[in-house]
Short mmCIF file of C-alpha atoms in Angstrom, two decimals:
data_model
loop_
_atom_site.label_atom_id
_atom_site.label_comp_id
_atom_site.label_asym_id
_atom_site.label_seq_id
_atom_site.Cartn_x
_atom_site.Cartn_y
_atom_site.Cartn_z
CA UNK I 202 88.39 93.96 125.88
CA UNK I 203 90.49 91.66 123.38
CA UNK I 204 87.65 91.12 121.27
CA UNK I 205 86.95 94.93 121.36
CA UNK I 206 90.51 95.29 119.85
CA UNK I 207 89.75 93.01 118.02
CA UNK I 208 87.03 94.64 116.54
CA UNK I 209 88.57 98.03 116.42
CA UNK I 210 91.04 96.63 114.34
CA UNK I 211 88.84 94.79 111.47
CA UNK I 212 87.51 98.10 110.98
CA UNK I 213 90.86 100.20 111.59
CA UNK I 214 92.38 98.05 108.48
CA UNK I 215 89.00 97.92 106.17
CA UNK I 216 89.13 102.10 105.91
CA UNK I 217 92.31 101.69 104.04
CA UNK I 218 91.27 98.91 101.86
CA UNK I 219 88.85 101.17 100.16
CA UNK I 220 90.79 104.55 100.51
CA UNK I 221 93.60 102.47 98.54
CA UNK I 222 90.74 100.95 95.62
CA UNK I 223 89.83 104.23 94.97
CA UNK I 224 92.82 105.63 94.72
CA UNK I 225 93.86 103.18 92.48
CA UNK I 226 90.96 103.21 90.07
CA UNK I 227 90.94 107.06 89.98
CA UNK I 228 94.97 106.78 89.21
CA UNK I 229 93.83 103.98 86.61
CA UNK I 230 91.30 106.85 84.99
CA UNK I 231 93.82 109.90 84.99
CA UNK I 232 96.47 107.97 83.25
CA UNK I 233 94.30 106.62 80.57
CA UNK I 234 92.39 110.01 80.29
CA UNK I 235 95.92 111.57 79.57
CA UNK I 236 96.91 109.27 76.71
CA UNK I 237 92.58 109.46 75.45
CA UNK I 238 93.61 113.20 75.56
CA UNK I 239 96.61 113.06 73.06
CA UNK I 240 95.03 110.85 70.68
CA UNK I 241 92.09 113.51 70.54
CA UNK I 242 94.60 116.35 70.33
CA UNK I 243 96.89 114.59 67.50
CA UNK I 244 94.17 113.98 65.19
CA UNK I 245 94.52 117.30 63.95
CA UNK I 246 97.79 116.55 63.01
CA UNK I 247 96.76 113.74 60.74
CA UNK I 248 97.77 115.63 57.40
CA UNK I 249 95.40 113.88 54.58
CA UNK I 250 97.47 112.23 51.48
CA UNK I 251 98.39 114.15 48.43
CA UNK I 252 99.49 112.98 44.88
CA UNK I 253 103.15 113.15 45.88
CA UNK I 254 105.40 111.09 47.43
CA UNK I 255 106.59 113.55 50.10
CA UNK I 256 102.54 113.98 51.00
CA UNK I 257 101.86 110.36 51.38
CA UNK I 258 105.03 109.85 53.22
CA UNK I 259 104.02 112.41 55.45
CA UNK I 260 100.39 111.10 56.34
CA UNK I 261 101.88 107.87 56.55
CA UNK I 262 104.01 108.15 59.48
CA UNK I 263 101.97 110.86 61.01
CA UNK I 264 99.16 108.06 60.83
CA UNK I 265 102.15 105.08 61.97
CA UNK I 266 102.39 107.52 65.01
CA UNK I 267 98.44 107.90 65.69
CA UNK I 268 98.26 103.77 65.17
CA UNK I 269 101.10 103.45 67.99
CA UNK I 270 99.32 105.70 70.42
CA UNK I 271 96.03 104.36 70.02
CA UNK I 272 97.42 100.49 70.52
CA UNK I 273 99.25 102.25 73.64
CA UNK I 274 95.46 103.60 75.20
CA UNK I 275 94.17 99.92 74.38
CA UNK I 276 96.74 98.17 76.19
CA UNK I 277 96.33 100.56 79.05
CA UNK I 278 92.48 100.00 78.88
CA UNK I 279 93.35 96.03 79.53
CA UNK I 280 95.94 96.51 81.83
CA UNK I 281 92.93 98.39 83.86
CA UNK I 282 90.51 96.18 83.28
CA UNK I 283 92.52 93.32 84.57
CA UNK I 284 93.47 95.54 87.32
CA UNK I 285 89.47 96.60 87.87
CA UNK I 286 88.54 92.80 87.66
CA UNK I 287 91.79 92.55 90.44
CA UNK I 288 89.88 94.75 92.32
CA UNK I 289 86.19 93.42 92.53
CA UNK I 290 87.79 90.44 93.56
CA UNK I 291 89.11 91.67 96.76
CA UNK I 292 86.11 93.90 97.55
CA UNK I 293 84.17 90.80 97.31
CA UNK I 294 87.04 89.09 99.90
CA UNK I 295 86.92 91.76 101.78
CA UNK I 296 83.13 91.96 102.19
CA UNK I 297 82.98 87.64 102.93
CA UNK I 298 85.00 88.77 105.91
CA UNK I 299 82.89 91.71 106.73
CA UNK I 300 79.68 90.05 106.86
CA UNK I 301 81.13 87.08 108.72
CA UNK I 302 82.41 89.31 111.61
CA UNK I 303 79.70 91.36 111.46
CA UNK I 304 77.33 88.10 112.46
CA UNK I 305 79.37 86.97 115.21
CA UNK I 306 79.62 90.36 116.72
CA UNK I 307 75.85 90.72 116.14
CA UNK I 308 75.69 87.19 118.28
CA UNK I 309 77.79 88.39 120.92
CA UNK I 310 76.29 91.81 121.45
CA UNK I 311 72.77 90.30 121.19
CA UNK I 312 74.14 87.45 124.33
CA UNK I 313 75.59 90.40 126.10
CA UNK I 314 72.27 92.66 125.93
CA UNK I 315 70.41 89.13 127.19
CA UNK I 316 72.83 88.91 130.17
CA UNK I 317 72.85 92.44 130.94
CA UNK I 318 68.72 92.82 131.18
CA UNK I 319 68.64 89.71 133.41
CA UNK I 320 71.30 91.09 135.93
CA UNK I 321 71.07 94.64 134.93
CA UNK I 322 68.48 95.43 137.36
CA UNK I 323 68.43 98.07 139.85
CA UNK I 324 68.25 95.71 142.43
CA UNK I 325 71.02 93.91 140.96
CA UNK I 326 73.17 97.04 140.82
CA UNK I 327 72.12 98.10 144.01
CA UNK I 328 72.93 95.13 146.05
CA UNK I 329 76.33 94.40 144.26
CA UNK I 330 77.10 98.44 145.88
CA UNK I 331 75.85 97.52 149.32
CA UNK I 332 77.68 94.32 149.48
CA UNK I 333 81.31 96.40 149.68
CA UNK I 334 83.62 95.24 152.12
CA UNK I 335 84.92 98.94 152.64
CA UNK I 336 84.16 102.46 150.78
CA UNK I 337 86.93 102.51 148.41
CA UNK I 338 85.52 98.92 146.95
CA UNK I 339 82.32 100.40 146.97
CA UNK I 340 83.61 103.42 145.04
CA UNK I 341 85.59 100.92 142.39
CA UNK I 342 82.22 98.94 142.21
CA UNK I 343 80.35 102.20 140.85
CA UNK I 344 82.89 103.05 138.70
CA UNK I 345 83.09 99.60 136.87
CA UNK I 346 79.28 99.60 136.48
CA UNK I 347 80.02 102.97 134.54
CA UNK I 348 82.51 101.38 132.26
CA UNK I 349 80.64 98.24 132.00
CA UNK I 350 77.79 100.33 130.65
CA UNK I 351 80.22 102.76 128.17
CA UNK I 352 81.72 99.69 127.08
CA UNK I 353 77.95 97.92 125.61
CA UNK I 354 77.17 101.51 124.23
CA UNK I 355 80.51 101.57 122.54
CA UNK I 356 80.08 97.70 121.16
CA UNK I 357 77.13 99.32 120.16
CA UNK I 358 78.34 101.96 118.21
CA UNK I 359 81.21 99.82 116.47
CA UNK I 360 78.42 97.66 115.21
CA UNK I 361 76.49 99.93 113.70
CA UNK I 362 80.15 101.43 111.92
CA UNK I 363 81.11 98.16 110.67
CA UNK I 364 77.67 97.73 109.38
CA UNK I 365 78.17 101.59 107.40
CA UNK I 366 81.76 100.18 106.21
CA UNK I 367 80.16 96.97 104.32
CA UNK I 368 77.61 99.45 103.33
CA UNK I 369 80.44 101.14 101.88
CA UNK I 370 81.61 98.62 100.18
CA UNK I 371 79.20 97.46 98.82
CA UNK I 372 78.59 100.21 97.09
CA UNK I 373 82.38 100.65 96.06
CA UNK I 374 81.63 96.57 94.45
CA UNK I 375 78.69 98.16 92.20
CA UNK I 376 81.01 101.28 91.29
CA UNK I 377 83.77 98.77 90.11
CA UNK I 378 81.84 96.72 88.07
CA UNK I 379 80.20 99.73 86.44
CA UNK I 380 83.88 100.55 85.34
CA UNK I 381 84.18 97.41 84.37
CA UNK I 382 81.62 97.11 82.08
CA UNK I 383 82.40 100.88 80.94
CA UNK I 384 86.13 99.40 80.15
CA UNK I 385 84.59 96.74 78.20
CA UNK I 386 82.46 99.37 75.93
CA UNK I 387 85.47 101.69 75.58
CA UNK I 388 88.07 98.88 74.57
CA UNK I 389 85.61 97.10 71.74
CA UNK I 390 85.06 101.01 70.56
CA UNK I 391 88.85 102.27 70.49
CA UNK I 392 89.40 98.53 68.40
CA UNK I 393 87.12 99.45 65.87
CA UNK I 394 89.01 102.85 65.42
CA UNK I 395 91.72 101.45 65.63
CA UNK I 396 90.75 98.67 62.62
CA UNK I 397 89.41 102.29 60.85
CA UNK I 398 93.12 103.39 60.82
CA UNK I 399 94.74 100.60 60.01
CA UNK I 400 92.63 100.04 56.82
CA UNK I 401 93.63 103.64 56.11
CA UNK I 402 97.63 102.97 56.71
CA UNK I 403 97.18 99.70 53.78
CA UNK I 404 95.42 101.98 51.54
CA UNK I 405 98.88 104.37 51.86
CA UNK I 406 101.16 101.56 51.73
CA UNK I 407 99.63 100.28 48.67
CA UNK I 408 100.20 102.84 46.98
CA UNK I 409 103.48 103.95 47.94
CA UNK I 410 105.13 100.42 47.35
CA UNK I 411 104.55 101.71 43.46
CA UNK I 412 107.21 103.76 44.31
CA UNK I 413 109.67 101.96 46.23
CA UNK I 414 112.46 102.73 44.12
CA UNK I 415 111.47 106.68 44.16
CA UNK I 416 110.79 106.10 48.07
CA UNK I 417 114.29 104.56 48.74
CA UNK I 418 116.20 107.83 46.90
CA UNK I 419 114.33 110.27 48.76
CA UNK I 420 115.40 108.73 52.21
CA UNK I 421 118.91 107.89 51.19
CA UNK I 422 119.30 111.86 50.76
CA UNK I 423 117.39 112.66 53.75
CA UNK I 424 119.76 110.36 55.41
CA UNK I 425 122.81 111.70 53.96
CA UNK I 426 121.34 115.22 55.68
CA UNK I 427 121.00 113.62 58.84
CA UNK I 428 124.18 112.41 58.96
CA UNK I 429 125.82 115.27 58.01
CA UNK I 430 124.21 117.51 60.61
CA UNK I 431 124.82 114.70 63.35
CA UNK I 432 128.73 115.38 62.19
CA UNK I 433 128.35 119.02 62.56
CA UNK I 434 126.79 118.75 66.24
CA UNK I 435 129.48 116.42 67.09
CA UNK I 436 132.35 119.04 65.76
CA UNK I 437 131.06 122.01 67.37
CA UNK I 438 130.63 120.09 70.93
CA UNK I 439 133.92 118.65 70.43
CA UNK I 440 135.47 122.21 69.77
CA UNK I 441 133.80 123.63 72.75
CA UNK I 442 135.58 120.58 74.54
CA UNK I 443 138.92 121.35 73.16
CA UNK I 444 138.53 125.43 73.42
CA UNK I 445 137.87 124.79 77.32
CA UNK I 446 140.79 121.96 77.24
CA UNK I 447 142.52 124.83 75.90
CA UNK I 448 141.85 127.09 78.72
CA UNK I 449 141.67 125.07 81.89
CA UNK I 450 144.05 122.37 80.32
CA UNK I 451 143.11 118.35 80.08
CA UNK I 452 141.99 116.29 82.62
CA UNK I 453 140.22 118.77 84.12
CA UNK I 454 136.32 117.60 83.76
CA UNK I 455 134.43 116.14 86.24
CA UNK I 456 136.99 112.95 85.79
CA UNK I 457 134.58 110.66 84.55
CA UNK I 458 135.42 110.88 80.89
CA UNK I 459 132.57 108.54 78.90
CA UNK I 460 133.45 105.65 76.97
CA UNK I 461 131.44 104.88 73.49
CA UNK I 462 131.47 102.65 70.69
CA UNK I 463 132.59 99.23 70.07
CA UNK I 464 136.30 100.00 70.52
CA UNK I 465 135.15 101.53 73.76
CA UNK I 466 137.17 104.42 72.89
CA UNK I 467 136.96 107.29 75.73
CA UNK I 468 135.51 110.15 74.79
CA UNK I 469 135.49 114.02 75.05
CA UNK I 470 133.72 115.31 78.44
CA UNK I 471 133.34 119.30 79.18
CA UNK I 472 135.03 120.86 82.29
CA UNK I 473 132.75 121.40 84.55
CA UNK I 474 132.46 123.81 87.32
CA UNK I 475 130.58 123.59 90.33
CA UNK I 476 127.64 125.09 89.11
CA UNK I 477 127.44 123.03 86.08
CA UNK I 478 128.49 119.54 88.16
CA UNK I 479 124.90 120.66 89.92
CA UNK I 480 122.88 121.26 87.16
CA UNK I 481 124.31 117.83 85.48
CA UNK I 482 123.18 115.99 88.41
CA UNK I 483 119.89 117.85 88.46
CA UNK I 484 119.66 117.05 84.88
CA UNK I 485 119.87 113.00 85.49
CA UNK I 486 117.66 112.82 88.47
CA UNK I 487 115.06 114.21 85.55
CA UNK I 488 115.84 111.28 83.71
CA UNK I 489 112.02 110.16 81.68
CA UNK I 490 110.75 113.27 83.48
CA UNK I 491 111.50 116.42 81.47
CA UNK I 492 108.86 117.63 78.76
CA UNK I 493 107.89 117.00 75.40
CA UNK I 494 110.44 119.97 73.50
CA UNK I 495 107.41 121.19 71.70
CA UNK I 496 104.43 123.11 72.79
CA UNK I 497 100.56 122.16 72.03
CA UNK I 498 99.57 118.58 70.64
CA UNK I 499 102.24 116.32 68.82
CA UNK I 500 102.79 113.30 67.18
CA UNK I 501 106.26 111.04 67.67
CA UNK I 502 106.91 110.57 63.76
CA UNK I 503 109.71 108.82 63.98
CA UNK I 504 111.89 107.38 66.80
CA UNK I 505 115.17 107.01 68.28
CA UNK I 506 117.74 104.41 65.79
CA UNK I 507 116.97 102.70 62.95
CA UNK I 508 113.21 103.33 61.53
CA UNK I 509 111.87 101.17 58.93
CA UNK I 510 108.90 102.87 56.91
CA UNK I 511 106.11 101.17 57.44
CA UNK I 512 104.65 98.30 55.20
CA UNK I 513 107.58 98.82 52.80
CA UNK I 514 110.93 96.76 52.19
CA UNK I 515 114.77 97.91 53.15
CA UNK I 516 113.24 101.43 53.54
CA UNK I 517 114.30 102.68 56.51
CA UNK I 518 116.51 105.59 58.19
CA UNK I 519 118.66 105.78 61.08
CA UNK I 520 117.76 108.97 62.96
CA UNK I 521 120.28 110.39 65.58
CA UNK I 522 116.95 111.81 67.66
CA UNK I 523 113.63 111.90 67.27
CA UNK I 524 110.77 113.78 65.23
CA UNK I 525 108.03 115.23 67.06
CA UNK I 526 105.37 116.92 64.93
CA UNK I 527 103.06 119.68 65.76
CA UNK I 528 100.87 122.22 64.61
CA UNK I 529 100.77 125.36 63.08
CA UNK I 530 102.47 127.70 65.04
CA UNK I 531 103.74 125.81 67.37
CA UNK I 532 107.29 126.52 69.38
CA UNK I 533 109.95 124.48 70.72
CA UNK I 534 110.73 124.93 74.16
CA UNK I 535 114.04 124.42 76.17
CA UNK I 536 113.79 120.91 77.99
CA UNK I 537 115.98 122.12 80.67
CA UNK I 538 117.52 124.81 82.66
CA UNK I 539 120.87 125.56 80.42
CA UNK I 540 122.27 127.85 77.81
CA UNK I 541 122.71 128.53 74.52
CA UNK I 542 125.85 127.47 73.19
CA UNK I 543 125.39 127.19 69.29
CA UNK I 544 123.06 128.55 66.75
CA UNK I 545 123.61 127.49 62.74
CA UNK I 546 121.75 127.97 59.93
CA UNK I 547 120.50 124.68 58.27
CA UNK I 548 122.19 123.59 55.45
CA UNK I 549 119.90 124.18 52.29
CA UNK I 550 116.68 125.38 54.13
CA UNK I 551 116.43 129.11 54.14
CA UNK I 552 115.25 130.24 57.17
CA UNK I 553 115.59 127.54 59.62
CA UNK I 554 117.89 126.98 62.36
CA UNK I 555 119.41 125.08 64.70
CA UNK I 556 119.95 125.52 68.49
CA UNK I 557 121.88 123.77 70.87
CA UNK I 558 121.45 124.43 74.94
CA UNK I 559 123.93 122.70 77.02
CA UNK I 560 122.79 121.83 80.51
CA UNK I 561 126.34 120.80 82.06
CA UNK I 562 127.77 117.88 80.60
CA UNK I 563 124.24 117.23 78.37
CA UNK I 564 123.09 119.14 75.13
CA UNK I 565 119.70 119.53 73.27
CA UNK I 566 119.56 120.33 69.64
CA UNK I 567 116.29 121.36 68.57
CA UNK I 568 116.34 121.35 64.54
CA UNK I 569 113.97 123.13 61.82
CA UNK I 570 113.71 126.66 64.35
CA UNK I 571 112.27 129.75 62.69
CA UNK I 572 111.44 133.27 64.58
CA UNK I 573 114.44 132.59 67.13
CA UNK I 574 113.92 134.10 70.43
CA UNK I 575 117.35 133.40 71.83
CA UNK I 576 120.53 133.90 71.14
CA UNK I 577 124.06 132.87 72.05
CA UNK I 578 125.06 132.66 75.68
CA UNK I 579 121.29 133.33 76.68
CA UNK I 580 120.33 131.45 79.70
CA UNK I 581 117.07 129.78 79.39
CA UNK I 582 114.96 127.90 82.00
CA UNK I 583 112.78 125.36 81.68
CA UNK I 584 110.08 125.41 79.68
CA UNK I 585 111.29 128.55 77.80
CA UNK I 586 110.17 129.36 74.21
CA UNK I 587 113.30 128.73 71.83
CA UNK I 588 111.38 129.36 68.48
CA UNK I 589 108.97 128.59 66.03
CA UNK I 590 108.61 125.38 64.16
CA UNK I 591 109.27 126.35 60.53
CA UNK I 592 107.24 124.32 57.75
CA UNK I 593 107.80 121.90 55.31
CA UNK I 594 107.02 121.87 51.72
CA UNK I 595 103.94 120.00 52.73
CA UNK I 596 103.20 122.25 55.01
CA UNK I 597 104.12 120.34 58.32
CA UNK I 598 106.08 121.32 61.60
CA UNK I 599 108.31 118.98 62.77
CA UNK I 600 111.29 119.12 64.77
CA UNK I 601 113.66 117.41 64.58
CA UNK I 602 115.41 116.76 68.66
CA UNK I 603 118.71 115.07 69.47
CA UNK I 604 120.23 114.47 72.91
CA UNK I 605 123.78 114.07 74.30
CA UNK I 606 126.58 113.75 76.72
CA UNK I 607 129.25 115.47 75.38
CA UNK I 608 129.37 114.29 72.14
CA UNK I 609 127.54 110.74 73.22
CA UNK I 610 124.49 110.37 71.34
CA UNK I 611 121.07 109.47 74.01
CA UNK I 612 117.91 107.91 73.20
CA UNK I 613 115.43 111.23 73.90
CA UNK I 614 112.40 108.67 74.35
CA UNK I 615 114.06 107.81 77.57
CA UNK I 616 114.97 111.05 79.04
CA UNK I 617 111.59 113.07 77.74
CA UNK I 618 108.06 112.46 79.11
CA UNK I 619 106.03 111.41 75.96
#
């Protein structure tokens, strides 16, 4: 019976083995299907380069972006091919085992069957009955020939299911190394595009280092507009802070006040309520899990900090958020469960806006808005329309998206699911 537990418990553990490759591999495929997905989606969004500077700036970092993704699928495409390779490895482990059990179990049944036919015999059986010392031992006598007989047909049985799971997994072997070679194919075909788009991002770069000088102007004022809007955010939080501090009286947040920069100075937190100390909590447990603030396909154009333009020299631009572009007619979407608690018109673009939802003690700002459909005070849920995305002079939708706590600045890429 030990070695019938025995048994029972090779196979028992196998099952999971290949419930647990699959799982894996299929796991492997969704997330790199997801990422193969965006690329497809962005390449819309890959504007081609005009005469101007704006233009060619434009296609260049939509085309910086598309480079970054696709080196993101290829590196996923060798993660999972080591991972596949992982995997073939211990199928083939796993099957060594499988076959070597399998034999001796094939010995032992095949001695057992010998044994039994020799002694098996009705005369055997009948004598070993009649040879009771009493009833009852006759009785327990039958009954162990029974169970003596279940117990072959069941050896029986788990032999011929261990020899379906190697089967099994041998066929799950052949499957891997399919995806294997597959992964092989895909990665030497996603290099050459990504070769075809690099060649593309020198041609742009050439040409734009003509006009370095030109280059360097145009984001010194775009930084200068950054800056200033960052300044505005940061005033209108901090006089929400100070209108409540005004109400409810200091000291009356959540008492964690937040510290930030180098003089760790403390700074300005909201009062919260109970409702809002729930929905900041709620808010942090989302941390890297809330969505992309912009409906349809996008490209991350520029990222959180300090971005250097690509290819060219002491360019560069500090940027308080990020800027996710999209297509036409695209919308941004609340992040968050929240509410409205500014809307301002920005400075020198006629007919774009800017919105700010506060979610307890965090904000969004979603930038360039056009076609608002909320106003102040609205509550919005997650996922809720804000606006349009209104266009550039080139003809592009961006938005512009910044993130805080109170009137701490976060790094969106590690709060929103790109």
């Amino acid at each position: 019976m030990k070695r019938l537990f025995s048994l029972l418990l090779t196979i028992l553990l196998s099952f999971p083995f290949c419930a647990q490759t699959n799982t894996k591999i299929k796991q492997m495929e969704e997330q790199r299907s997801q990422i193969d997905r965006q690329i497809s989606e962005s390449e819309q969004l890959l504007s081609s380069a005009g005469k101007n500077v704006n233009e060619q700036l434009a296609a260049l970092s939509a085309l910086t972006a598309q480079i970054e993704k696709q080196k993101q699928y290829m590196k996923r495409i060798s993660a999972d091919i080591k991972a596949t390779n992982a995997e073939i490895k211990s199928i083939e482990e796993q099957l060594i085992t499988l076959q070597v059990e399998l034999e001796r179990r094939r010995e032992h049944y095949a001695h057992a069957l010998q044994l039994m036919s020799r002694k098996n015999t009705f005369e055997n059986r009948l004598m070993f009955l009649l040879s009771a010392e009493s009833f009852n031992q006759m009785v327990r006598r039958m009954r162990y020939l029974q169970e003596y007989s279940g117990f072959q047909q069941k050896q029986g049985e788990l032999l011929i299911a261990q020899q379906h799971e190697l089967d099994n997994k041998r066929i799950e072997l052949e499957s891997s190394r399919k995806s294997a070679q597959l992964l092989l194919v895909k990665q030497q075909e996603e290099q050459a595009e990504l070769d075809k788009k690099k060649k593309e991002q020198n041609s742009l770069v050439a040409s734009l280092r003509k006009k370095q000088k030109d280059i360097r102007k145009r984001i010194a004022k775009q930084q200068e507009e950054r800056d200033r809007l960052n300044a505005e955010i940061n005033r209108m939080i901090e006089a929400e802070i100070a209108a409540q501090e005004a109400k409810y009286g200091k000291g009356t947040g959540d008492g964690q006040a937040q510290t930030g920069g180098k003089d760790n100075k403390k700074l300005p937190v909201f009062h919260e309520n109970a409702a809002d100390r729930k929905l900041s909590g709620s808010f942090q447990s989302n941390k890297s899990k809330l969505p992309v603030p912009l409906t349809g396909p996008y490209l991350l154009t520029s990222h959180y900090g300090v971005n250097y333009v690509e290819g060219l020299k002491n360019v560069k631009i500090n940027n308080h958020g990020v800027d996710v572009r999209g297509q036409m007619n695209c919308s941004a979407r609340s992040i968050f469960d929240g509410t409205v608690s500014a809307i301002f018109q920005h400075p020198g673009r006629e007919g774009s806006f800017i919105v700010m939802i506060r979610h307890g003690q965090y904000i969004s700002a979603y930038f360039n808005l056009t076609n608002l459909k909320v106003k102040i005070d609205d509550k919005v849920k997650i996922n809720q329309p804000i606006g349009l995305i209104h266009a550039d002079a080139e003809g592009n939708y961006t938005l512009q998206f910044q993130l805080r706590k109170g009137t701490q600045s976060l790094n969106p890429e590690q709060w929103i699911a790109f």
